């Protein structure tokens, strides 16, 4: 399959998964829906690896990193994402996830001392301005609600979505540690999803959440779509693209998916952004594109310098 087609598939699937999550809300606790989703996705991946004849067992030195990645990428991140969409329109959650492009260099700075470029700082400032415009009215209304004795659920959803983006960023950073022990992408995905599923299941049981099976066909259609398309096919396309065209180009998926998600929210969730919110979204997505473009230019410059032979002194 060609790289442009893989890129389109990943964008369309992940752009629609934020809305598809709303199909699973209401009848079942968010954590239980996460268990159903990644339990099915993990079982599918293990079955695929078994059919290929792969050896399914991996040593503990690899498992400990997959456990940590499962906690960050598929447990904490998705429980917070599902919970946040109980209070936020899915489009707003998808826009916040685009900001992972800024959390990544910040995490690298904290963990490894990697310097943050001036262009990234400028783009992050523009993104913050966009977030302020996008959420200013809603957060103000939530704070007013809290002061009036209300619950301020919108503010809770906003915080949960931010936690989800930071957790996903940490999970992405752990991918490299997992790759040091195994290059089998499908198998390591199966294990990390399984670890995440088991941890969320344990938490759901400990907190006494109901494990009922909903009767709505839309719930099951959403579950199958999220597990097979959103968790298996999209991730496979994403990792294949990284191998073919590199990270700098592949991460542009993070700019396209929020646009698709916003259009779906307008169509199916009756989301009607005000002018100030459209401007905020435009600033956020433009800042992400700016940061990615400047990063790609820097990488190209470094690569060209490294491949240019030094000239002799005269």
CSV table of C-alpha atoms in Angstrom, one decimal:
chain,number,residue,atom,x,y,z
A,1,UNK,CA,0.0,0.0,0.0
A,2,UNK,CA,1.4,3.4,-1.0
A,3,UNK,CA,2.5,5.9,1.7
A,4,UNK,CA,0.0,8.6,0.6
A,5,UNK,CA,-2.9,6.1,1.0
A,6,UNK,CA,-1.6,5.0,4.4
A,7,UNK,CA,-1.4,8.7,5.5
A,8,UNK,CA,-5.0,9.3,4.3
A,9,UNK,CA,-6.2,6.1,6.1
A,10,UNK,CA,-4.6,7.1,9.4
A,11,UNK,CA,-6.0,10.7,9.2
A,12,UNK,CA,-9.5,9.6,8.4
A,13,UNK,CA,-9.6,6.9,11.1
A,14,UNK,CA,-8.0,8.9,13.9
A,15,UNK,CA,-10.0,12.0,12.9
A,16,UNK,CA,-13.2,10.1,13.4
A,17,UNK,CA,-12.3,8.1,16.6
A,18,UNK,CA,-12.9,11.1,18.8
A,19,UNK,CA,-16.5,11.2,17.7
A,20,UNK,CA,-16.8,7.4,17.7
A,21,UNK,CA,-15.9,7.5,21.4
A,22,UNK,CA,-19.2,9.4,22.1
A,23,UNK,CA,-21.1,6.3,20.9
A,24,UNK,CA,-19.7,4.4,23.9
A,25,UNK,CA,-20.7,7.0,26.5
A,26,UNK,CA,-23.7,6.8,28.7
A,27,UNK,CA,-24.5,3.1,29.2
A,28,UNK,CA,-21.1,1.9,30.4
A,29,UNK,CA,-18.5,3.5,32.7
A,30,UNK,CA,-15.7,5.0,30.6
A,31,UNK,CA,-13.0,2.7,32.1
A,32,UNK,CA,-15.1,-0.4,31.3
A,33,UNK,CA,-15.4,0.8,27.7
A,34,UNK,CA,-11.7,1.2,27.5
A,35,UNK,CA,-11.3,-2.4,28.7
A,36,UNK,CA,-13.6,-3.7,26.1
A,37,UNK,CA,-11.9,-1.7,23.3
A,38,UNK,CA,-8.3,-2.6,24.1
A,39,UNK,CA,-9.1,-6.1,25.2
A,40,UNK,CA,-10.6,-6.7,21.7
A,41,UNK,CA,-7.7,-4.9,20.0
A,42,UNK,CA,-5.0,-6.8,21.9
A,43,UNK,CA,-6.7,-10.2,21.2
A,44,UNK,CA,-6.8,-9.3,17.5
A,45,UNK,CA,-3.1,-8.4,17.4
A,46,UNK,CA,-2.1,-11.5,19.3
A,47,UNK,CA,-4.2,-13.7,16.9
A,48,UNK,CA,-2.6,-12.0,13.9
A,49,UNK,CA,0.9,-12.5,15.3
A,50,UNK,CA,0.1,-16.2,16.0
A,51,UNK,CA,-1.1,-16.7,12.4
A,52,UNK,CA,2.2,-15.2,11.2
A,53,UNK,CA,4.1,-17.7,13.3
A,54,UNK,CA,5.6,-15.2,15.7
A,55,UNK,CA,6.8,-16.3,19.1
A,56,UNK,CA,4.4,-14.5,21.4
A,57,UNK,CA,6.5,-14.5,24.6
A,58,UNK,CA,8.9,-11.6,25.3
A,59,UNK,CA,11.5,-11.4,28.1
A,60,UNK,CA,10.8,-9.4,31.3
A,61,UNK,CA,13.4,-6.7,30.4
A,62,UNK,CA,11.1,-5.9,27.4
A,63,UNK,CA,7.9,-6.4,29.4
A,64,UNK,CA,8.7,-3.9,32.0
A,65,UNK,CA,8.9,-1.1,29.4
A,66,UNK,CA,5.7,-2.3,27.7
A,67,UNK,CA,4.0,-2.3,31.1
A,68,UNK,CA,5.0,1.4,31.6
A,69,UNK,CA,3.9,2.2,28.0
A,70,UNK,CA,0.6,0.4,28.5
A,71,UNK,CA,0.0,2.4,31.7
A,72,UNK,CA,0.7,5.8,29.9
A,73,UNK,CA,-0.6,5.2,26.4
A,74,UNK,CA,-3.6,2.9,26.8
A,75,UNK,CA,-4.7,3.1,30.5
A,76,UNK,CA,-4.4,6.6,31.9
A,77,UNK,CA,-4.6,8.4,28.6
A,78,UNK,CA,-7.7,6.7,27.3
A,79,UNK,CA,-9.6,6.6,30.6
A,80,UNK,CA,-9.0,10.4,30.8
A,81,UNK,CA,-10.0,10.8,27.2
A,82,UNK,CA,-13.2,8.9,27.5
A,83,UNK,CA,-14.1,10.6,30.8
A,84,UNK,CA,-13.3,14.1,29.3
A,85,UNK,CA,-15.7,13.5,26.4
A,86,UNK,CA,-18.5,13.2,28.9
A,87,UNK,CA,-18.2,16.9,29.4
A,88,UNK,CA,-16.5,18.3,26.3
A,89,UNK,CA,-17.3,18.1,22.6
A,90,UNK,CA,-15.1,15.6,20.9
A,91,UNK,CA,-13.7,18.3,18.6
A,92,UNK,CA,-12.2,20.2,21.5
A,93,UNK,CA,-10.5,17.1,22.9
A,94,UNK,CA,-8.9,16.4,19.5
A,95,UNK,CA,-7.6,20.0,19.3
A,96,UNK,CA,-6.0,19.6,22.7
A,97,UNK,CA,-4.3,16.4,21.5
A,98,UNK,CA,-2.7,18.3,18.7
A,99,UNK,CA,-0.7,20.1,21.4
A,100,UNK,CA,1.3,16.9,22.0
A,101,UNK,CA,3.8,18.4,19.6
A,102,UNK,CA,4.7,20.8,22.3
A,103,UNK,CA,4.6,18.4,25.3
A,104,UNK,CA,7.2,16.2,23.5
A,105,UNK,CA,10.1,18.7,23.5
A,106,UNK,CA,9.1,19.9,27.0
A,107,UNK,CA,9.3,16.3,28.3
A,108,UNK,CA,12.6,15.7,26.5
A,109,UNK,CA,13.9,18.9,28.1
A,110,UNK,CA,12.9,17.7,31.6
A,111,UNK,CA,14.0,14.1,31.2
A,112,UNK,CA,17.1,14.4,29.0
A,113,UNK,CA,18.1,18.1,29.0
A,114,UNK,CA,17.4,18.5,25.3
A,115,UNK,CA,17.3,22.2,24.4
A,116,UNK,CA,14.0,23.7,23.2
A,117,UNK,CA,14.4,25.7,20.0
A,118,UNK,CA,13.2,29.4,19.8
A,119,UNK,CA,10.8,28.5,17.0
A,120,UNK,CA,9.1,25.9,19.2
A,121,UNK,CA,8.8,28.4,22.0
A,122,UNK,CA,7.2,31.0,19.7
A,123,UNK,CA,4.8,28.4,18.2
A,124,UNK,CA,3.9,27.2,21.8
A,125,UNK,CA,3.0,30.8,22.7
A,126,UNK,CA,0.7,31.1,19.7
A,127,UNK,CA,-0.9,27.8,20.7
A,128,UNK,CA,-1.5,29.0,24.2
A,129,UNK,CA,-3.2,32.2,22.7
A,130,UNK,CA,-5.3,29.9,20.6
A,131,UNK,CA,-6.3,27.7,23.6
A,132,UNK,CA,-7.3,30.9,25.6
A,133,UNK,CA,-9.5,32.0,22.7
A,134,UNK,CA,-11.0,28.5,22.2
A,135,UNK,CA,-11.8,27.8,25.8
A,136,UNK,CA,-12.1,31.3,27.3
A,137,UNK,CA,-15.9,31.6,27.3
A,138,UNK,CA,-16.5,28.0,28.4
A,139,UNK,CA,-14.0,28.0,31.2
A,140,UNK,CA,-15.4,31.4,32.4
A,141,UNK,CA,-18.9,29.9,32.4
A,142,UNK,CA,-17.6,26.8,34.3
A,143,UNK,CA,-15.9,29.0,37.0
A,144,UNK,CA,-19.0,31.1,37.3
A,145,UNK,CA,-21.0,27.8,37.8
A,146,UNK,CA,-18.6,26.6,40.5
A,147,UNK,CA,-18.8,29.9,42.4
A,148,UNK,CA,-22.6,29.6,42.2
A,149,UNK,CA,-22.6,26.2,43.7
A,150,UNK,CA,-22.6,24.2,40.5
A,151,UNK,CA,-20.3,21.3,39.5
A,152,UNK,CA,-18.2,22.9,36.8
A,153,UNK,CA,-18.1,19.7,34.7
A,154,UNK,CA,-16.6,21.5,31.7
A,155,UNK,CA,-13.5,22.5,33.7
A,156,UNK,CA,-13.2,18.9,34.9
A,157,UNK,CA,-13.4,17.7,31.3
A,158,UNK,CA,-10.7,20.2,30.2
A,159,UNK,CA,-8.3,19.1,32.9
A,160,UNK,CA,-8.9,15.4,32.1
A,161,UNK,CA,-8.2,16.0,28.4
A,162,UNK,CA,-4.9,17.8,29.3
A,163,UNK,CA,-3.9,14.9,31.5
A,164,UNK,CA,-4.6,12.5,28.6
A,165,UNK,CA,-2.4,14.4,26.2
A,166,UNK,CA,0.5,14.5,28.7
A,167,UNK,CA,0.1,10.8,29.4
A,168,UNK,CA,0.1,10.0,25.7
A,169,UNK,CA,3.3,12.0,25.2
A,170,UNK,CA,5.0,10.0,28.0
A,171,UNK,CA,3.8,6.8,26.3
A,172,UNK,CA,5.3,7.9,23.0
A,173,UNK,CA,8.6,8.6,24.7
A,174,UNK,CA,8.6,5.0,26.0
A,175,UNK,CA,8.2,3.6,22.5
A,176,UNK,CA,12.0,3.9,21.9
A,177,UNK,CA,12.8,1.9,25.0
A,178,UNK,CA,10.4,-0.9,23.8
A,179,UNK,CA,12.0,-0.9,20.4
A,180,UNK,CA,15.4,-1.5,21.9
A,181,UNK,CA,14.1,-4.9,23.0
A,182,UNK,CA,11.8,-5.9,20.1
A,183,UNK,CA,11.3,-4.7,16.6
A,184,UNK,CA,8.0,-6.6,16.2
A,185,UNK,CA,5.6,-3.7,16.1
A,186,UNK,CA,2.4,-5.7,16.1
A,187,UNK,CA,3.5,-7.9,19.0
A,188,UNK,CA,4.7,-5.1,21.2
A,189,UNK,CA,1.5,-3.3,20.5
A,190,UNK,CA,-0.4,-6.4,21.5
A,191,UNK,CA,1.5,-6.6,24.8
A,192,UNK,CA,1.2,-2.9,25.7
A,193,UNK,CA,-2.5,-2.9,25.0
A,194,UNK,CA,-2.9,-6.0,27.1
A,195,UNK,CA,-1.0,-4.4,30.0
A,196,UNK,CA,-3.1,-1.3,29.7
A,197,UNK,CA,-6.3,-3.3,29.6
A,198,UNK,CA,-5.4,-5.3,32.7
A,199,UNK,CA,-4.5,-2.2,34.7
A,200,UNK,CA,-7.8,-0.4,33.8
A,201,UNK,CA,-9.8,-3.6,34.5
A,202,UNK,CA,-8.2,-3.9,37.9
A,203,UNK,CA,-9.0,-0.3,38.7
A,204,UNK,CA,-12.6,-0.7,37.5
A,205,UNK,CA,-13.1,-3.7,39.7
A,206,UNK,CA,-11.5,-2.1,42.7
A,207,UNK,CA,-13.8,0.9,42.3
A,208,UNK,CA,-16.9,-1.2,41.9
A,209,UNK,CA,-17.8,-0.1,38.4
A,210,UNK,CA,-20.6,-2.0,36.6
A,211,UNK,CA,-19.7,-4.5,33.8
A,212,UNK,CA,-23.0,-4.5,32.1
A,213,UNK,CA,-23.3,-5.2,28.4
A,214,UNK,CA,-25.3,-2.4,26.6
A,215,UNK,CA,-28.0,-3.3,24.2
A,216,UNK,CA,-27.5,-0.4,21.8
A,217,UNK,CA,-26.2,-1.5,18.4
A,218,UNK,CA,-24.4,1.9,18.0
A,219,UNK,CA,-22.3,1.0,21.1
A,220,UNK,CA,-21.1,-2.2,19.6
A,221,UNK,CA,-20.5,-0.7,16.2
A,222,UNK,CA,-18.4,2.0,17.9
A,223,UNK,CA,-16.5,-0.6,19.9
A,224,UNK,CA,-15.6,-2.7,16.8
A,225,UNK,CA,-14.6,0.5,14.9
A,226,UNK,CA,-12.4,1.8,17.7
A,227,UNK,CA,-10.8,-1.5,18.5
A,228,UNK,CA,-10.1,-2.8,14.9
A,229,UNK,CA,-9.8,0.4,12.9
A,230,UNK,CA,-8.8,3.0,15.5
A,231,UNK,CA,-6.4,0.7,17.5
A,232,UNK,CA,-5.1,-1.9,15.1
A,233,UNK,CA,-5.3,-0.5,11.5
A,234,UNK,CA,-4.5,3.1,12.3
A,235,UNK,CA,-1.5,2.3,14.6
A,236,UNK,CA,-0.2,-0.1,12.0
A,237,UNK,CA,-0.4,2.5,9.2
A,238,UNK,CA,1.2,5.1,11.5
A,239,UNK,CA,4.2,2.9,12.4
A,240,UNK,CA,4.6,1.8,8.7
A,241,UNK,CA,4.7,5.5,7.7
A,242,UNK,CA,7.4,6.2,10.3
A,243,UNK,CA,9.6,3.5,8.8
A,244,UNK,CA,9.0,4.7,5.3
A,245,UNK,CA,9.0,8.5,5.4
A,246,UNK,CA,10.2,9.3,8.9
A,247,UNK,CA,8.7,10.9,12.0
A,248,UNK,CA,8.9,14.6,10.8
A,249,UNK,CA,6.4,13.9,7.9
A,250,UNK,CA,4.3,11.3,9.7
A,251,UNK,CA,3.4,13.6,12.6
A,252,UNK,CA,1.5,15.9,10.3
A,253,UNK,CA,-1.3,13.4,10.9
A,254,UNK,CA,-1.7,15.3,14.2
A,255,UNK,CA,-2.6,18.5,12.2
A,256,UNK,CA,-5.1,16.9,9.9
A,257,UNK,CA,-7.1,14.8,12.4
A,258,UNK,CA,-8.5,17.7,14.5
A,259,UNK,CA,-9.8,19.3,11.3
A,260,UNK,CA,-11.7,16.1,10.5
A,261,UNK,CA,-12.9,15.8,14.1
A,262,UNK,CA,-14.2,19.3,14.2
A,263,UNK,CA,-16.2,18.8,10.9
A,264,UNK,CA,-17.7,15.6,12.4
A,265,UNK,CA,-18.7,17.4,15.6
A,266,UNK,CA,-20.4,20.1,13.6
A,267,UNK,CA,-22.3,17.4,11.7
A,268,UNK,CA,-23.2,14.9,14.4
A,269,UNK,CA,-22.8,16.6,17.8
A,270,UNK,CA,-24.4,19.9,16.6
A,271,UNK,CA,-21.3,21.8,17.7
A,272,UNK,CA,-21.6,25.4,16.6
A,273,UNK,CA,-18.3,27.2,17.4
A,274,UNK,CA,-18.5,31.0,17.8
A,275,UNK,CA,-16.1,33.2,15.8
A,276,UNK,CA,-13.7,33.5,18.7
A,277,UNK,CA,-13.5,29.7,18.9
A,278,UNK,CA,-12.8,29.3,15.2
A,279,UNK,CA,-10.0,31.8,15.5
A,280,UNK,CA,-8.7,29.8,18.6
A,281,UNK,CA,-8.7,26.5,16.7
A,282,UNK,CA,-7.0,28.1,13.7
A,283,UNK,CA,-4.2,29.5,15.9
A,284,UNK,CA,-3.7,26.1,17.6
A,285,UNK,CA,-3.5,24.1,14.4
A,286,UNK,CA,-1.4,26.8,12.7
A,287,UNK,CA,1.1,26.8,15.6
A,288,UNK,CA,1.4,23.0,15.4
A,289,UNK,CA,2.1,23.1,11.7
A,290,UNK,CA,4.6,25.9,12.3
A,291,UNK,CA,6.4,23.8,15.0
A,292,UNK,CA,6.5,20.7,12.8
A,293,UNK,CA,7.7,22.6,9.8
A,294,UNK,CA,10.5,24.3,11.6
A,295,UNK,CA,11.5,21.0,13.1
A,296,UNK,CA,11.6,19.4,9.7
A,297,UNK,CA,13.7,22.3,8.3
A,298,UNK,CA,16.2,21.9,11.2
A,299,UNK,CA,16.4,18.1,10.7
A,300,UNK,CA,17.0,18.6,7.0
A,301,UNK,CA,19.8,21.2,7.7
A,302,UNK,CA,21.5,18.9,10.1
A,303,UNK,CA,21.3,16.0,7.7
A,304,UNK,CA,22.7,18.1,4.8
A,305,UNK,CA,25.6,19.3,7.0
A,306,UNK,CA,26.4,15.8,8.1
A,307,UNK,CA,26.5,14.5,4.6
A,308,UNK,CA,28.6,17.4,3.1
A,309,UNK,CA,32.3,16.5,3.0
A,310,UNK,CA,34.6,18.9,4.8
A,311,UNK,CA,36.8,21.2,2.5
A,312,UNK,CA,40.5,21.2,2.9
A,313,UNK,CA,42.2,24.1,4.5
A,314,UNK,CA,44.2,26.2,2.0
